[in-house]
Amino acid sequence: MTIRENKSPLALEKQAASDYPLHEIVGGRWSPRYFSSQPVPKEKIGAMLEAARWAASSRNQQPWRFIVVTADQPELHARFVGTLMEANQKWAQEAPLLILGIAKRNWDHNDQPNGYAWYDLGQAVSALALQGMAEGVYIHQMGGFSKDAARAAFAIPEAYEPVVAIAAGYPGVLDEAPDDIRQRELSPRSRKPLSELVYGGEWGAPWD
Ligand SMILES: Cc1cc2nc3c(=O)[nH]c(=O)nc-3n(C[C@H](O)[C@H](O)[C@H](O)COP(=O)(O)O)c2cc1C
């Protein structure tokens, strides 16, 4: 099954302008700010969470935790949206699926700080994003939220740290989006060149 079979023909394509060809779920991933209200079926949400679950982690600690809220839980959905910064609330409130990514701060075995917890959570979210892409479901991660508000809203214990809020769903039909959002959606994706990010053999030496 390819992403094309799952994707709405109206979804905006923002393929990465990569120097080397990419698989379509990698190169085609981008972060929408305009979502359709169409609910994401539970099986697809489950598959995204399974992908996160099966990510690699240091010492197999699996320090990630997720709180999942859908639009058919209006009180919880509004509570989640209330933890977001205003600029994010504006568009993320339309997303039918909201997920809070949380890291367990300390190792299980000695209760000392786990310096890989954030790294591992990021890796799990990346797997979740790609599984979503394979099903036509896009995610948009947000650092713009209040950790304190999220902790209070969802009774998160001190040993765990809210790290990232995620809005997810099917991309909306862009023609129906407000002007400012449409402009942002249409802006091209950009990246630093590989030569600035990758070195061959020693720091600063060209790889390619
Ligand atoms: C940890 C993290 C935090 C982010 N925070 C926000 C945010 O608060 N608001 C927002 O609109 N986008 C946010 N983004 C989305 C990035 O701006 C976006 O991924 C980046 O511009 C690259 O765009 P692309 O994902 O479409 O390729 C965040 C992304 C990540 C990974």
Short mmCIF file of C-alpha atoms and ligand atoms in Angstrom, two decimals:
data_model
loop_
_atom_site.label_atom_id
_atom_site.label_comp_id
_atom_site.label_asym_id
_atom_site.label_seq_id
_atom_site.Cartn_x
_atom_site.Cartn_y
_atom_site.Cartn_z
CA MET A 1 0.00 0.00 0.00
CA THR A 2 1.46 3.35 -0.95
CA ILE A 3 0.73 6.74 0.50
CA ARG A 4 -0.95 7.76 -2.74
CA GLU A 5 -3.71 5.18 -2.22
CA ASN A 6 -4.49 6.74 1.17
CA LYS A 7 -4.14 10.37 0.33
CA SER A 8 -6.89 12.78 -0.58
CA PRO A 9 -6.35 13.99 -4.15
CA LEU A 10 -6.91 17.49 -2.75
CA ALA A 11 -4.02 17.29 -0.28
CA LEU A 12 -1.26 19.79 -0.91
CA GLU A 13 2.01 18.17 -1.99
CA LYS A 14 5.13 19.61 -0.40
CA GLN A 15 7.71 17.10 -1.50
CA ALA A 16 11.24 17.77 -0.21
CA ALA A 17 13.54 19.17 -2.91
CA SER A 18 16.18 16.61 -1.97
CA ASP A 19 19.54 16.07 -3.68
CA TYR A 20 19.02 12.31 -3.44
CA PRO A 21 15.69 10.58 -4.10
CA LEU A 22 13.63 9.85 -0.98
CA HIS A 23 10.89 7.38 -0.21
CA GLU A 24 7.59 9.23 -0.57
CA ILE A 25 6.62 8.89 3.09
CA VAL A 26 9.91 10.58 4.04
CA GLY A 27 10.16 13.21 1.29
CA GLY A 28 6.42 13.87 1.26
CA ARG A 29 6.11 14.49 5.00
CA TRP A 30 5.41 18.06 5.99
CA SER A 31 3.68 19.87 8.83
CA PRO A 32 0.22 21.20 7.88
CA ARG A 33 -1.55 24.04 9.64
CA TYR A 34 -4.88 23.33 8.02
CA PHE A 35 -6.61 20.09 8.85
CA SER A 36 -9.81 18.49 7.62
CA SER A 37 -12.35 17.77 10.37
CA GLN A 38 -12.52 14.17 9.08
CA PRO A 39 -11.80 11.92 12.07
CA VAL A 40 -8.77 9.64 11.99
CA PRO A 41 -9.99 6.03 12.40
CA LYS A 42 -8.93 4.34 15.62
CA GLU A 43 -6.97 1.64 13.73
CA LYS A 44 -4.79 4.32 12.14
CA ILE A 45 -4.20 6.10 15.44
CA GLY A 46 -3.36 2.72 16.95
CA ALA A 47 -0.87 1.97 14.17
CA MET A 48 0.82 5.36 14.69
CA LEU A 49 1.14 4.67 18.42
CA GLU A 50 2.46 1.16 17.72
CA ALA A 51 5.11 2.66 15.44
CA ALA A 52 6.18 4.91 18.31
CA ARG A 53 6.13 1.97 20.71
CA TRP A 54 8.49 -0.05 18.51
CA ALA A 55 11.06 2.73 18.12
CA ALA A 56 14.59 2.14 19.43
CA SER A 57 15.57 3.64 22.78
CA SER A 58 18.62 3.76 24.97
CA ARG A 59 18.65 0.68 27.29
CA ASN A 60 15.22 -0.09 25.81
CA GLN A 61 13.78 2.27 28.41
CA GLN A 62 10.93 3.42 26.16
CA PRO A 63 10.82 6.71 28.08
CA TRP A 64 8.01 8.06 25.89
CA ARG A 65 4.43 8.46 27.07
CA PHE A 66 1.53 9.83 25.03
CA ILE A 67 -1.80 11.39 25.93
CA VAL A 68 -4.23 11.07 23.03
CA VAL A 69 -7.32 13.24 22.59
CA THR A 70 -9.77 13.27 19.68
CA ALA A 71 -12.34 15.82 18.57
CA ASP A 72 -15.18 13.54 19.67
CA GLN A 73 -14.02 14.29 23.24
CA PRO A 74 -14.87 18.00 23.08
CA GLU A 75 -14.10 18.85 26.70
CA LEU A 76 -10.67 17.15 26.61
CA HIS A 77 -9.96 18.54 23.13
CA ALA A 78 -10.69 22.10 24.33
CA ARG A 79 -8.57 21.49 27.43
CA PHE A 80 -5.66 20.39 25.24
CA VAL A 81 -6.07 23.38 22.92
CA GLY A 82 -6.07 25.63 26.01
CA THR A 83 -2.49 24.56 26.79
CA LEU A 84 -1.23 25.77 23.37
CA MET A 85 0.20 29.20 22.65
CA GLU A 86 -2.28 31.50 20.95
CA ALA A 87 -0.62 31.34 17.51
CA ASN A 88 -0.83 27.54 17.60
CA GLN A 89 -4.36 27.47 19.03
CA LYS A 90 -5.60 29.32 16.00
CA TRP A 91 -4.97 26.47 13.60
CA ALA A 92 -4.44 23.44 15.86
CA GLN A 93 -7.97 23.69 17.31
CA GLU A 94 -9.24 22.31 13.99
CA ALA A 95 -7.13 19.16 14.20
CA PRO A 96 -9.25 16.07 14.94
CA LEU A 97 -6.37 14.35 16.74
CA LEU A 98 -4.13 15.87 19.42
CA ILE A 99 -1.28 14.01 21.08
CA LEU A 100 0.94 15.14 23.92
CA GLY A 101 4.45 13.64 23.86
CA ILE A 102 5.92 13.19 27.32
CA ALA A 103 9.36 11.99 28.46
CA LYS A 104 10.13 10.04 31.62
CA ARG A 105 12.98 12.02 33.14
CA ASN A 106 14.91 9.31 35.00
CA TRP A 107 16.17 5.81 34.24
CA ASP A 108 14.03 2.97 35.59
CA HIS A 109 16.98 1.12 37.14
CA ASN A 110 18.60 3.89 39.23
CA ASP A 111 16.27 6.89 39.12
CA GLN A 112 19.12 9.08 37.80
CA PRO A 113 18.53 11.55 34.92
CA ASN A 114 18.20 9.82 31.55
CA GLY A 115 20.09 12.05 29.11
CA TYR A 116 18.59 10.17 26.18
CA ALA A 117 14.92 10.53 27.18
CA TRP A 118 14.21 13.46 24.84
CA TYR A 119 16.22 11.87 22.04
CA ASP A 120 14.23 8.67 22.39
CA LEU A 121 10.89 10.49 22.51
CA GLY A 122 11.83 12.36 19.33
CA GLN A 123 12.69 9.11 17.65
CA ALA A 124 9.36 7.60 18.66
CA VAL A 125 7.49 10.66 17.35
CA SER A 126 9.39 10.40 14.08
CA ALA A 127 8.24 6.78 13.70
CA LEU A 128 4.68 7.86 14.55
CA ALA A 129 4.86 10.59 11.90
CA LEU A 130 6.06 8.23 9.19
CA GLN A 131 3.47 5.55 10.03
CA GLY A 132 0.87 8.31 9.82
CA MET A 133 2.22 9.38 6.43
CA ALA A 134 1.85 5.83 5.14
CA GLU A 135 -1.86 6.14 5.99
CA GLY A 136 -2.32 9.71 4.70
CA VAL A 137 -2.35 11.17 8.24
CA TYR A 138 -0.09 14.19 8.77
CA ILE A 139 1.24 15.55 12.05
CA HIS A 140 2.40 19.01 13.12
CA GLN A 141 4.59 19.12 16.22
CA MET A 142 4.53 22.11 18.56
CA GLY A 143 6.93 23.35 21.18
CA GLY A 144 4.63 26.33 21.57
CA PHE A 145 2.59 25.19 24.54
CA SER A 146 2.70 25.60 28.30
CA LYS A 147 4.25 22.61 30.03
CA ASP A 148 2.78 23.75 33.33
CA ALA A 149 -0.68 24.05 31.82
CA ALA A 150 -0.34 20.62 30.19
CA ARG A 151 0.86 19.08 33.45
CA ALA A 152 -2.13 20.54 35.28
CA ALA A 153 -4.64 19.77 32.53
CA PHE A 154 -3.71 16.09 32.32
CA ALA A 155 -2.48 15.34 35.86
CA ILE A 156 1.05 14.50 34.69
CA PRO A 157 3.33 13.42 37.57
CA GLU A 158 6.58 15.34 38.26
CA ALA A 159 8.72 12.41 37.14
CA TYR A 160 7.48 12.97 33.58
CA GLU A 161 8.02 16.01 31.39
CA PRO A 162 5.63 17.24 28.69
CA VAL A 163 7.91 17.84 25.67
CA VAL A 164 5.85 18.25 22.53
CA ALA A 165 2.23 18.83 21.54
CA ILE A 166 1.15 17.26 18.26
CA ALA A 167 -1.78 18.17 16.03
CA ALA A 168 -2.71 15.49 13.51
CA GLY A 169 -5.26 14.61 10.87
CA TYR A 170 -5.85 14.73 7.15
CA PRO A 171 -4.81 17.94 5.42
CA GLY A 172 -7.74 20.26 4.72
CA VAL A 173 -8.81 21.61 1.35
CA LEU A 174 -6.61 24.66 1.06
CA ASP A 175 -9.03 26.73 -0.99
CA GLU A 176 -11.27 26.87 2.08
CA ALA A 177 -8.51 28.07 4.43
CA PRO A 178 -8.23 31.66 5.72
CA ASP A 179 -5.82 33.78 3.67
CA ASP A 180 -2.99 33.95 6.21
CA ILE A 181 -3.02 30.20 6.74
CA ARG A 182 -3.18 29.51 2.99
CA GLN A 183 -0.11 31.68 2.41
CA ARG A 184 1.84 29.85 5.12
CA GLU A 185 0.78 26.47 3.77
CA LEU A 186 1.92 27.37 0.28
CA SER A 187 5.34 28.55 1.37
CA PRO A 188 8.02 26.14 0.20
CA ARG A 189 9.82 23.85 2.65
CA SER A 190 13.47 24.77 3.00
CA ARG A 191 16.52 23.14 4.52
CA LYS A 192 20.20 23.92 5.03
CA PRO A 193 22.31 22.26 2.36
CA LEU A 194 23.74 18.79 3.08
CA SER A 195 27.23 20.33 2.86
CA GLU A 196 26.50 22.45 5.95
CA LEU A 197 25.19 19.49 7.94
CA VAL A 198 27.40 16.57 6.94
CA TYR A 199 31.17 16.24 6.98
CA GLY A 200 33.36 13.55 5.54
CA GLY A 201 35.88 12.03 7.92
CA GLU A 202 36.62 15.17 9.93
CA TRP A 203 34.83 18.30 11.12
CA GLY A 204 34.25 20.71 8.26
CA ALA A 205 35.60 18.45 5.51
CA PRO A 206 33.28 17.99 2.53
CA TRP A 207 31.57 14.62 2.40
CA ASP A 208 30.11 14.77 -1.10
C1 LIG B 1 10.00 20.09 18.41
C2 LIG B 1 9.24 20.91 17.40
C3 LIG B 1 8.55 22.04 17.81
C4 LIG B 1 7.80 22.79 16.89
N1 LIG B 1 7.05 23.84 17.34
C5 LIG B 1 6.19 24.45 16.48
C6 LIG B 1 5.25 25.41 16.97
O1 LIG B 1 5.14 25.69 18.18
N2 LIG B 1 4.43 26.00 16.06
C7 LIG B 1 4.46 25.70 14.72
O2 LIG B 1 3.68 26.27 13.96
N3 LIG B 1 5.35 24.78 14.24
C8 LIG B 1 6.19 24.14 15.09
N4 LIG B 1 7.04 23.17 14.62
C9 LIG B 1 7.03 22.80 13.18
C10 LIG B 1 8.28 23.27 12.51
O3 LIG B 1 8.25 24.66 12.36
C11 LIG B 1 8.38 22.53 11.17
O4 LIG B 1 8.57 21.17 11.37
C12 LIG B 1 9.57 23.06 10.34
O5 LIG B 1 9.33 24.39 9.96
C13 LIG B 1 9.81 22.24 9.09
O6 LIG B 1 8.65 22.17 8.32
P1 LIG B 1 8.13 20.76 7.76
O7 LIG B 1 7.90 19.87 8.96
O8 LIG B 1 6.84 21.11 7.04
O9 LIG B 1 9.17 20.23 6.85
C14 LIG B 1 7.79 22.41 15.51
C15 LIG B 1 8.50 21.27 15.10
C16 LIG B 1 9.20 20.52 16.03
C17 LIG B 1 9.92 19.27 15.58
#
